[in-house]
Each structure stands twice: as C-alpha cells, then as structure tokens.
N, CA and C atoms as an extended XYZ file, in Angstrom:
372
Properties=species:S:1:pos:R:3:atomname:S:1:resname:S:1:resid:I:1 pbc="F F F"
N         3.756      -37.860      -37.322 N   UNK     1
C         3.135      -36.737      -36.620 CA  UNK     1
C         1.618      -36.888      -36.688 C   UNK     1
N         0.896      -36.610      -35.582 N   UNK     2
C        -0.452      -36.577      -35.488 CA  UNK     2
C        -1.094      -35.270      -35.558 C   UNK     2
N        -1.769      -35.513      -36.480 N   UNK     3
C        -2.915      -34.286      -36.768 CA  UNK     3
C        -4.113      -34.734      -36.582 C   UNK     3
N        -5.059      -33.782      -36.182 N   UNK     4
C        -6.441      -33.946      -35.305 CA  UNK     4
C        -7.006      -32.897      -36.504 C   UNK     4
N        -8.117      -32.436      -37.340 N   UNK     5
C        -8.568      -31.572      -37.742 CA  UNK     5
C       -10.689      -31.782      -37.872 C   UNK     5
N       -10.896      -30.380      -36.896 N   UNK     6
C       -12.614      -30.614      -36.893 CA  UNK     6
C       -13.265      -30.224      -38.032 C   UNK     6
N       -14.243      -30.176      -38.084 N   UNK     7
C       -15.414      -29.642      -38.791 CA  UNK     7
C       -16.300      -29.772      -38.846 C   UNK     7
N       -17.416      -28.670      -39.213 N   UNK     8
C       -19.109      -28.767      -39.325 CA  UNK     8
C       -19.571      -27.998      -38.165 C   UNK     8
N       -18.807      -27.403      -37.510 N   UNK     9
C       -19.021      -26.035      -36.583 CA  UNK     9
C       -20.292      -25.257      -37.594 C   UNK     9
N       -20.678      -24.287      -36.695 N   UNK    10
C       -21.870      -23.073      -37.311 CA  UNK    10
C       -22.878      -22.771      -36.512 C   UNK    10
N       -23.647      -21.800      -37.548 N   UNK    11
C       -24.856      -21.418      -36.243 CA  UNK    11
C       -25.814      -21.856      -36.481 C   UNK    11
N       -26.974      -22.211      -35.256 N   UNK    12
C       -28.039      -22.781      -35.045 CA  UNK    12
C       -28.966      -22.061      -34.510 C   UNK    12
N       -30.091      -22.392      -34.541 N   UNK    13
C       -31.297      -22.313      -33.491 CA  UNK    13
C       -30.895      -23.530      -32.385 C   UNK    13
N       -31.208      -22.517      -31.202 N   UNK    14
C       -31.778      -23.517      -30.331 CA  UNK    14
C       -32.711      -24.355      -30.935 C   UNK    14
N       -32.546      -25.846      -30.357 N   UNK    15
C       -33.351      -26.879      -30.507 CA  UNK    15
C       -33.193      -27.494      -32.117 C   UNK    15
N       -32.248      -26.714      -32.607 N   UNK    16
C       -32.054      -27.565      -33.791 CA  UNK    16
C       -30.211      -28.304      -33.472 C   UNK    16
N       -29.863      -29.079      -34.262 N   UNK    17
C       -28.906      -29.914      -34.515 CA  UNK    17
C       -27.771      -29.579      -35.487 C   UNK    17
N       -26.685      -30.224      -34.942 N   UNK    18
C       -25.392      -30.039      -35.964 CA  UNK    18
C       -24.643      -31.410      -35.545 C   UNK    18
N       -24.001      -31.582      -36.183 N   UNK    19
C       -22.895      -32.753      -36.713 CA  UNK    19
C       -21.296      -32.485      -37.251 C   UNK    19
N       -21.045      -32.531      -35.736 N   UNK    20
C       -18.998      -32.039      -36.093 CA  UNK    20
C       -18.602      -33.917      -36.386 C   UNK    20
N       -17.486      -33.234      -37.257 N   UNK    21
C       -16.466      -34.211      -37.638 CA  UNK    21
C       -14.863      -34.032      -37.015 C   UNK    21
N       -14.292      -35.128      -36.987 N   UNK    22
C       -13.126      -35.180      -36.645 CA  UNK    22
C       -12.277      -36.023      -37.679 C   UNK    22
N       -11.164      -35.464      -38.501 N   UNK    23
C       -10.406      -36.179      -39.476 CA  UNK    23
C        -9.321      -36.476      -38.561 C   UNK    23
N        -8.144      -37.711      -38.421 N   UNK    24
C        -7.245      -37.973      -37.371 CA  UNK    24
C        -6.325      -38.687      -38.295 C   UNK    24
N        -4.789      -37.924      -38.706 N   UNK    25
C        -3.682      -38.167      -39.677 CA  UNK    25
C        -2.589      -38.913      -38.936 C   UNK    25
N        -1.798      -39.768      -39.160 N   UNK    26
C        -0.766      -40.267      -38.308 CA  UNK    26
C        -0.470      -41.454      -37.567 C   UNK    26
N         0.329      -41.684      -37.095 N   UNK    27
C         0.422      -43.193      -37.096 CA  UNK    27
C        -0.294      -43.754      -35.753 C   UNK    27
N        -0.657      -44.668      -35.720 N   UNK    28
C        -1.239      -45.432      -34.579 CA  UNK    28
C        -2.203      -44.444      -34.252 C   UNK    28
N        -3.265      -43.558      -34.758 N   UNK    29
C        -4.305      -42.977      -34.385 CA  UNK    29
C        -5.445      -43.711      -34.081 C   UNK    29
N        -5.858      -44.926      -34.973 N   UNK    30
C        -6.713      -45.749      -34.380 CA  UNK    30
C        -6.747      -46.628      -33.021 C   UNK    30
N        -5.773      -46.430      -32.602 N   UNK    31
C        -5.702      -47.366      -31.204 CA  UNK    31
C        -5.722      -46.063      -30.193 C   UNK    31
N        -6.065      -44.987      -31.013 N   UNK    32
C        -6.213      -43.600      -29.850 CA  UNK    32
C        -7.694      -43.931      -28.585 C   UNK    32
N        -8.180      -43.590      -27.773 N   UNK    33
C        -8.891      -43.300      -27.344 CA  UNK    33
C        -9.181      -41.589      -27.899 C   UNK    33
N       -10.585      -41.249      -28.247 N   UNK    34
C       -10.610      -39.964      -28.937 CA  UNK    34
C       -11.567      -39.220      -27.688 C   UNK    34
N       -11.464      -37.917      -27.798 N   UNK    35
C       -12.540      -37.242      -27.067 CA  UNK    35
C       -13.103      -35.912      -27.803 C   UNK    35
N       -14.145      -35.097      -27.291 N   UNK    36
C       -14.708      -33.813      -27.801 CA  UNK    36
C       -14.951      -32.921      -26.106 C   UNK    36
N       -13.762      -31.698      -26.562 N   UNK    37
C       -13.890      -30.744      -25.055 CA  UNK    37
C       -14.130      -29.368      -25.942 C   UNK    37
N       -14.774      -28.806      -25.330 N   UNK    38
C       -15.065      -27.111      -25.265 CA  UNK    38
C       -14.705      -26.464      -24.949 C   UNK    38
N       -14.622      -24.890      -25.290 N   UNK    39
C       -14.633      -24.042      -24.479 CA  UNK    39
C       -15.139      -22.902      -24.606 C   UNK    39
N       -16.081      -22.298      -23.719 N   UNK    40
C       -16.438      -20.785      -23.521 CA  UNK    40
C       -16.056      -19.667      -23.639 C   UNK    40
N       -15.810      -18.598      -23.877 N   UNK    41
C       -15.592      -17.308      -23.609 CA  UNK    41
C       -15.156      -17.240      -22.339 C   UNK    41
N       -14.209      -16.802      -21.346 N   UNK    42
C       -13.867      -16.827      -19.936 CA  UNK    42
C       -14.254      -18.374      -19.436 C   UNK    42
N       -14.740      -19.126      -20.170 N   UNK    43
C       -14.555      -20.427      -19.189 CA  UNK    43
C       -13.350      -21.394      -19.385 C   UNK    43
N       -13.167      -22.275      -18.658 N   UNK    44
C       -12.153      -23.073      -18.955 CA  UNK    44
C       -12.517      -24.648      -19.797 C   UNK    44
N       -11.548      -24.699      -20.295 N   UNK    45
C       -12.236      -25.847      -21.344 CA  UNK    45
C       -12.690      -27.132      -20.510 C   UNK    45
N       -13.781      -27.554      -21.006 N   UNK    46
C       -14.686      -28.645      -20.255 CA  UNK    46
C       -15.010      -29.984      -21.097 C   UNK    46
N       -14.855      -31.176      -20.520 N   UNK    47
C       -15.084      -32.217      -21.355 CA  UNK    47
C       -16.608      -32.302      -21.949 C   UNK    47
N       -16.839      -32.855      -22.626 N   UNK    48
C       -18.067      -33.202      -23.686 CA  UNK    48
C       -18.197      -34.736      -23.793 C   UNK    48
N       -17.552      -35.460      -24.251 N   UNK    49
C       -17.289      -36.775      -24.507 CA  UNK    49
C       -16.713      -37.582      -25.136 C   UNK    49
N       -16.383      -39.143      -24.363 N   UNK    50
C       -15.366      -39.840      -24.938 CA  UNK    50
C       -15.650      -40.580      -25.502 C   UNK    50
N       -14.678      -41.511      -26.278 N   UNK    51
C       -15.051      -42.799      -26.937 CA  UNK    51
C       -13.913      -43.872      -26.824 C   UNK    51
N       -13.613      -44.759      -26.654 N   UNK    52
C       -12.835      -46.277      -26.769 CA  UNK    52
C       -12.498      -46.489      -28.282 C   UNK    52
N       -10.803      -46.824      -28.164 N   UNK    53
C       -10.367      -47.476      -29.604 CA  UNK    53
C       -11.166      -47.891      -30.169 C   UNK    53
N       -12.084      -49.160      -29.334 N   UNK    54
C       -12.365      -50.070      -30.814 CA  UNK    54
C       -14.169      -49.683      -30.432 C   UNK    54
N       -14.680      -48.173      -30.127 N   UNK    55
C       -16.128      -47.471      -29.897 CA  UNK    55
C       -16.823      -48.348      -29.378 C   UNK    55
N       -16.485      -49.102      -28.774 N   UNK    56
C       -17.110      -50.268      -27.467 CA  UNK    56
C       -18.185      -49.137      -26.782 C   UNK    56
N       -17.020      -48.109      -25.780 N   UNK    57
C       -17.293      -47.917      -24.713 CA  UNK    57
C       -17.295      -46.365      -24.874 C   UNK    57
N       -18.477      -45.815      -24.557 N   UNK    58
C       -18.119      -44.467      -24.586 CA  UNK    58
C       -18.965      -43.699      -23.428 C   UNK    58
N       -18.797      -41.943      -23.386 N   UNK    59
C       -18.563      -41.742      -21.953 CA  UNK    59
C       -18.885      -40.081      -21.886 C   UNK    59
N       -20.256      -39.743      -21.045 N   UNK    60
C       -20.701      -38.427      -21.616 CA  UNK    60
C       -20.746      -36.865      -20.730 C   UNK    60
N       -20.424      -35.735      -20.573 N   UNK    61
C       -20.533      -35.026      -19.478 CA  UNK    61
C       -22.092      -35.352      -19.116 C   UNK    61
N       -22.139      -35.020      -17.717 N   UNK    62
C       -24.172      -34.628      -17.516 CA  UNK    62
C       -24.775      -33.842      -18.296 C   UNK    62
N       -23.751      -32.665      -18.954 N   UNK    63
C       -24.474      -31.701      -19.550 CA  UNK    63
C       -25.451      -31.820      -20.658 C   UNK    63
N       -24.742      -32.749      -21.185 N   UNK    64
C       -25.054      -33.500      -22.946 CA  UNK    64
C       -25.575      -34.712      -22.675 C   UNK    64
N       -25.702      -35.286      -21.873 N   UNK    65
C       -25.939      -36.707      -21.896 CA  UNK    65
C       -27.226      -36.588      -22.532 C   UNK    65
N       -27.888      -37.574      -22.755 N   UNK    66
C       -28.939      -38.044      -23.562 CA  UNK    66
C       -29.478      -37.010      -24.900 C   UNK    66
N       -28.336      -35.997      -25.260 N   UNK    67
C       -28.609      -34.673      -26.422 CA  UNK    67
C       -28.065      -35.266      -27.533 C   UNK    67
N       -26.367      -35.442      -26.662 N   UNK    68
C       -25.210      -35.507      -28.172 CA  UNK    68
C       -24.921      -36.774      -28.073 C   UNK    68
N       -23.922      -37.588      -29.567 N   UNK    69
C       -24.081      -38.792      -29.346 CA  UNK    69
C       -22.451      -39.126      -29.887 C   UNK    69
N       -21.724      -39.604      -29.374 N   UNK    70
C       -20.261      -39.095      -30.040 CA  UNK    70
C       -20.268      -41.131      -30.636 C   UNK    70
N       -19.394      -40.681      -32.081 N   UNK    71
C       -19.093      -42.143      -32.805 CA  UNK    71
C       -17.755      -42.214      -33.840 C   UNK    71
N       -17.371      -42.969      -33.494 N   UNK    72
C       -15.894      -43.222      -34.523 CA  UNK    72
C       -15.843      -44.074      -35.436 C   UNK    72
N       -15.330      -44.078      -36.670 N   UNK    73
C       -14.892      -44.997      -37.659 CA  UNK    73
C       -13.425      -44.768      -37.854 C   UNK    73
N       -12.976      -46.352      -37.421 N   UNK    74
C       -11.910      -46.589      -37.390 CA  UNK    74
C       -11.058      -46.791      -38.878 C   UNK    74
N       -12.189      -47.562      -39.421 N   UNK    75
C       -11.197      -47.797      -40.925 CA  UNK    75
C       -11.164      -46.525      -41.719 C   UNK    75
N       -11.884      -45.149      -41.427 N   UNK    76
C       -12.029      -44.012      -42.233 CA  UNK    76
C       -11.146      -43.540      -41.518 C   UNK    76
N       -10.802      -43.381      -39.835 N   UNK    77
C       -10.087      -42.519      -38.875 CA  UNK    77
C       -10.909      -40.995      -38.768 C   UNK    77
N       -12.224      -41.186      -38.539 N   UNK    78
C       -12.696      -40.219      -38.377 CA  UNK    78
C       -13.582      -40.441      -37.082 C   UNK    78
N       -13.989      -39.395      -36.455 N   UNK    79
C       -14.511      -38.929      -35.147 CA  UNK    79
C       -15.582      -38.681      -35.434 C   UNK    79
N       -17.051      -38.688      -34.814 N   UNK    80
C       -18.208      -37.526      -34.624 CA  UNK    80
C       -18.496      -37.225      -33.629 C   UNK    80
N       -19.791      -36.274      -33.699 N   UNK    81
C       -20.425      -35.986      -32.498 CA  UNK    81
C       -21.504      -35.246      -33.128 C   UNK    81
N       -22.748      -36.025      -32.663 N   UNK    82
C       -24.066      -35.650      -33.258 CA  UNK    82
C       -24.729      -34.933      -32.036 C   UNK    82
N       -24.839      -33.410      -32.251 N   UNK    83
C       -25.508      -32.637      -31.243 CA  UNK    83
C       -26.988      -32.147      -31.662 C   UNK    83
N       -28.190      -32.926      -30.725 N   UNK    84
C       -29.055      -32.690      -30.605 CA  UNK    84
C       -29.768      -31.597      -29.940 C   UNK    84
N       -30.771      -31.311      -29.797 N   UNK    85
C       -31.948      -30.283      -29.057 CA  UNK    85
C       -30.850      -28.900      -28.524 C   UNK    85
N       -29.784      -28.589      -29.700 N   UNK    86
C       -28.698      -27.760      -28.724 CA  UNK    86
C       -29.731      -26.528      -28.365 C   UNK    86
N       -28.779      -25.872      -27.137 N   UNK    87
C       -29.073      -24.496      -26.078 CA  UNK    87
C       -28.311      -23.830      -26.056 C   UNK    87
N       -28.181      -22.557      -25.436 N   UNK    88
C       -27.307      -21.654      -25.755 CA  UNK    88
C       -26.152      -21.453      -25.359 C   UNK    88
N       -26.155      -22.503      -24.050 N   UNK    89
C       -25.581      -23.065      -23.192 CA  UNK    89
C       -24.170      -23.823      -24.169 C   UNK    89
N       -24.668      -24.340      -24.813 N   UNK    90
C       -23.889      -25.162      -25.929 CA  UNK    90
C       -22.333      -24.574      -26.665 C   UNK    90
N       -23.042      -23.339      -26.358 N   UNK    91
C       -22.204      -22.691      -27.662 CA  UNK    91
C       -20.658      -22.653      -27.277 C   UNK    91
N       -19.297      -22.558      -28.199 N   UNK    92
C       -18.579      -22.618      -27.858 CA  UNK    92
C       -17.428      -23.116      -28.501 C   UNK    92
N       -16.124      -23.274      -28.069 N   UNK    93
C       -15.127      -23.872      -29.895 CA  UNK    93
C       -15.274      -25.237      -29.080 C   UNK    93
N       -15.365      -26.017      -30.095 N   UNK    94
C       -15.227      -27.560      -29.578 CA  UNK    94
C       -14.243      -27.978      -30.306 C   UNK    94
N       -13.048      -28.803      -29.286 N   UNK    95
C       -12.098      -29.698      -29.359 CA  UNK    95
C       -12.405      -31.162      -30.286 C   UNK    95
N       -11.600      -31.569      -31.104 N   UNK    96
C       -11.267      -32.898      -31.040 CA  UNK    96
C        -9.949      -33.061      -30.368 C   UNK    96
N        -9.625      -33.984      -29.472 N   UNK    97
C        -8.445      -34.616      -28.721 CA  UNK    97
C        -8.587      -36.403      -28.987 C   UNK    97
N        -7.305      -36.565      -28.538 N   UNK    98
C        -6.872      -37.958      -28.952 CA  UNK    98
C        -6.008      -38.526      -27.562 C   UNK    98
N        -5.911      -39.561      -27.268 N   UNK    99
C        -5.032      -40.114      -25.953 CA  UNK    99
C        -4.602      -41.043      -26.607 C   UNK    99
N        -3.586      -41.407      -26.650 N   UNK   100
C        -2.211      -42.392      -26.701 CA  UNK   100
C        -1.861      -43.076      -25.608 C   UNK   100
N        -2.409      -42.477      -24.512 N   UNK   101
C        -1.803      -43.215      -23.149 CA  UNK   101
C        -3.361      -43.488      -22.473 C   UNK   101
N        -4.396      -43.522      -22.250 N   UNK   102
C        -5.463      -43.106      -21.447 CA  UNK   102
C        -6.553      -44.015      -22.089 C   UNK   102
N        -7.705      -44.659      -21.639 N   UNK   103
C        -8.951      -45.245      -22.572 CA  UNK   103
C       -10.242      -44.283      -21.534 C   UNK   103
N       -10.800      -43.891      -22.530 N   UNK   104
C       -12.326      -43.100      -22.231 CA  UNK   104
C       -11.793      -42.226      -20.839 C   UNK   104
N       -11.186      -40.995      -20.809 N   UNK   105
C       -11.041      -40.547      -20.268 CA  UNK   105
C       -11.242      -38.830      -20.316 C   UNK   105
N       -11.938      -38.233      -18.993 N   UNK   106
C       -12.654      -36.849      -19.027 CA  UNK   106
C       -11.317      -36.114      -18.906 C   UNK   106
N       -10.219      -36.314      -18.119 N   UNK   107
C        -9.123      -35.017      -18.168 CA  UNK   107
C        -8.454      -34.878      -19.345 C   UNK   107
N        -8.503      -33.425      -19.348 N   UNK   108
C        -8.030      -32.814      -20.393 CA  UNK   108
C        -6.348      -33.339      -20.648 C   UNK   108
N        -5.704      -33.438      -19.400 N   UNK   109
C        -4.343      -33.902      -19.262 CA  UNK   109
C        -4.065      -35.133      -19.593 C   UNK   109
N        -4.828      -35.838      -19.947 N   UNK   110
C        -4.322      -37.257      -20.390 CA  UNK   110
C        -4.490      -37.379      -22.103 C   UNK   110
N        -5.021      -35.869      -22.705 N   UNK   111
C        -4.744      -36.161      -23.767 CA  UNK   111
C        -3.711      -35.372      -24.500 C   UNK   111
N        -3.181      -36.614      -25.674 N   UNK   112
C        -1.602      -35.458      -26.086 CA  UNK   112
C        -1.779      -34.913      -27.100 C   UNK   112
N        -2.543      -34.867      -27.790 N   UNK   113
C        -3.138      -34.386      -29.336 CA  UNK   113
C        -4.448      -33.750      -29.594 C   UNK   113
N        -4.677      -32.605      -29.755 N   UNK   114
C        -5.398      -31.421      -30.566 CA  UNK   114
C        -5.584      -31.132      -31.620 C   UNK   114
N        -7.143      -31.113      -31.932 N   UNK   115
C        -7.526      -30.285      -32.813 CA  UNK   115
C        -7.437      -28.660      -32.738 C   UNK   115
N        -7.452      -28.036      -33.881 N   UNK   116
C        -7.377      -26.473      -33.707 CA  UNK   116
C        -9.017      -25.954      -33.237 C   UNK   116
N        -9.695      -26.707      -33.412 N   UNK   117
C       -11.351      -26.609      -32.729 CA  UNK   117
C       -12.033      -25.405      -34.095 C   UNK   117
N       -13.664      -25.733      -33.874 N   UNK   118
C       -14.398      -25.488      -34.845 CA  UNK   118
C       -15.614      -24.499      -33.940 C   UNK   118
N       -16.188      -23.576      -34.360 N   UNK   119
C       -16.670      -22.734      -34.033 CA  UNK   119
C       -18.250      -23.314      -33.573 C   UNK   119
N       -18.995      -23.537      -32.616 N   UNK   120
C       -20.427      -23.764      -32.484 CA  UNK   120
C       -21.239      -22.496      -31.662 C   UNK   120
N       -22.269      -22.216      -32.523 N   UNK   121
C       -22.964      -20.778      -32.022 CA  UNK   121
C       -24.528      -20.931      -32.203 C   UNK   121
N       -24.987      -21.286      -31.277 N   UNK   122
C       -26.447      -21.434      -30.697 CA  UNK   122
C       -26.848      -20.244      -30.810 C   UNK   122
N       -27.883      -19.968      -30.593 N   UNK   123
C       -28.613      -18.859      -31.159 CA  UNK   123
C       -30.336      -18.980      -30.380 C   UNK   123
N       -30.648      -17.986      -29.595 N   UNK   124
C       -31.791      -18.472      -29.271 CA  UNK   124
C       -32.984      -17.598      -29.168 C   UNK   124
C-alpha cells in the first residue's frame, strides 16, 4: 500500500519562504513520477509542479515558475518543494501526489496516490 504524507505547511509573510516535504511509503514509489497540487477555498485543485522518477525532468505551473523549486530524493523517498517570494495568492492546502502510470504530468487524473495535504497561509 502506498502512502504519500506532507509536511512543513504554516504561516508566512508575504515574500518570505517555506519548505514542504513529502515522505512516500510502499512499494515501487521510487519509479513514481511525483507532483505538488493545491487547493483554494471554492477553487478547484490546481497543479503546482512535477518531477520525473529519476528528477531529470521537472515541470512548473506559470504561477510559480521561477518562485518554487520542486526536488526528490530517491534513496530517502522523499519529495520537496522550496517556495520562494510567496503571495497571498499562494495560500492554500497543498497536495503531494504520485503517478504509477504517467511521467511529469499536470492532470490531476493521472495521478493514483494522495497525500492528506498540509496547510500553507500567506499572510500579507
């Protein structure tokens, strides 16, 4: 069984930084393609960004691009995502997800495994 579990959610200032983690339990998790999606209050959950089994190749919304910086370690089986200059815009529960079937991919539907998501709250 695969378990996904985040952490390092909290609140910020705008323009300051946080650093979520992703722990990933279960078999064949490293050959996952991993991702980080959000979601808003009334919005619908939105991708953030991906990464490639072996973190070759990775893959960013416009929103975040050049802010957050997503990275995996395979021999630990852990996930990140280093969020820079965040906005208020930002705020929101963020996903870790995992694909089994899919490499660096933005739909939510191609992934089969969830995190319970971690709380991020900008502040401005």
């Amino acid at each position: 069984q695969v378990q996904l579990q985040e952490s390092g959610g909290g609140l910020v200032q705008a323009g300051g930084s946080l650093r979520l983690s992703c722990l990933a339990s279960g078999r064949a998790t490293q050959s996952y393609a991993m991702g980080w999606f959000r979601q808003s209050p009334g919005k619908d959950r939105e991708f953030v960004a991906s990464i490639s089994r072996d973190a070759g190749s990775t893959y960013y919304a416009d929103a975040v691009k050049g802010r957050f910086t997503i990275s995996r370690d395979t021999a630990k089986n852990t996930m990140g995502l280093q969020m820079n200059r965040l906005e208020s815009e930002d705020t929101a529960i963020y996903y870790c997800a995992g694909s089994a079937t899919h490499a660096l991919t933005e739909n939510s539907a191609n992934y089969q495994y969830w995190g319970q998501g971690t709380q991020v709250t900008v502040s401005s």
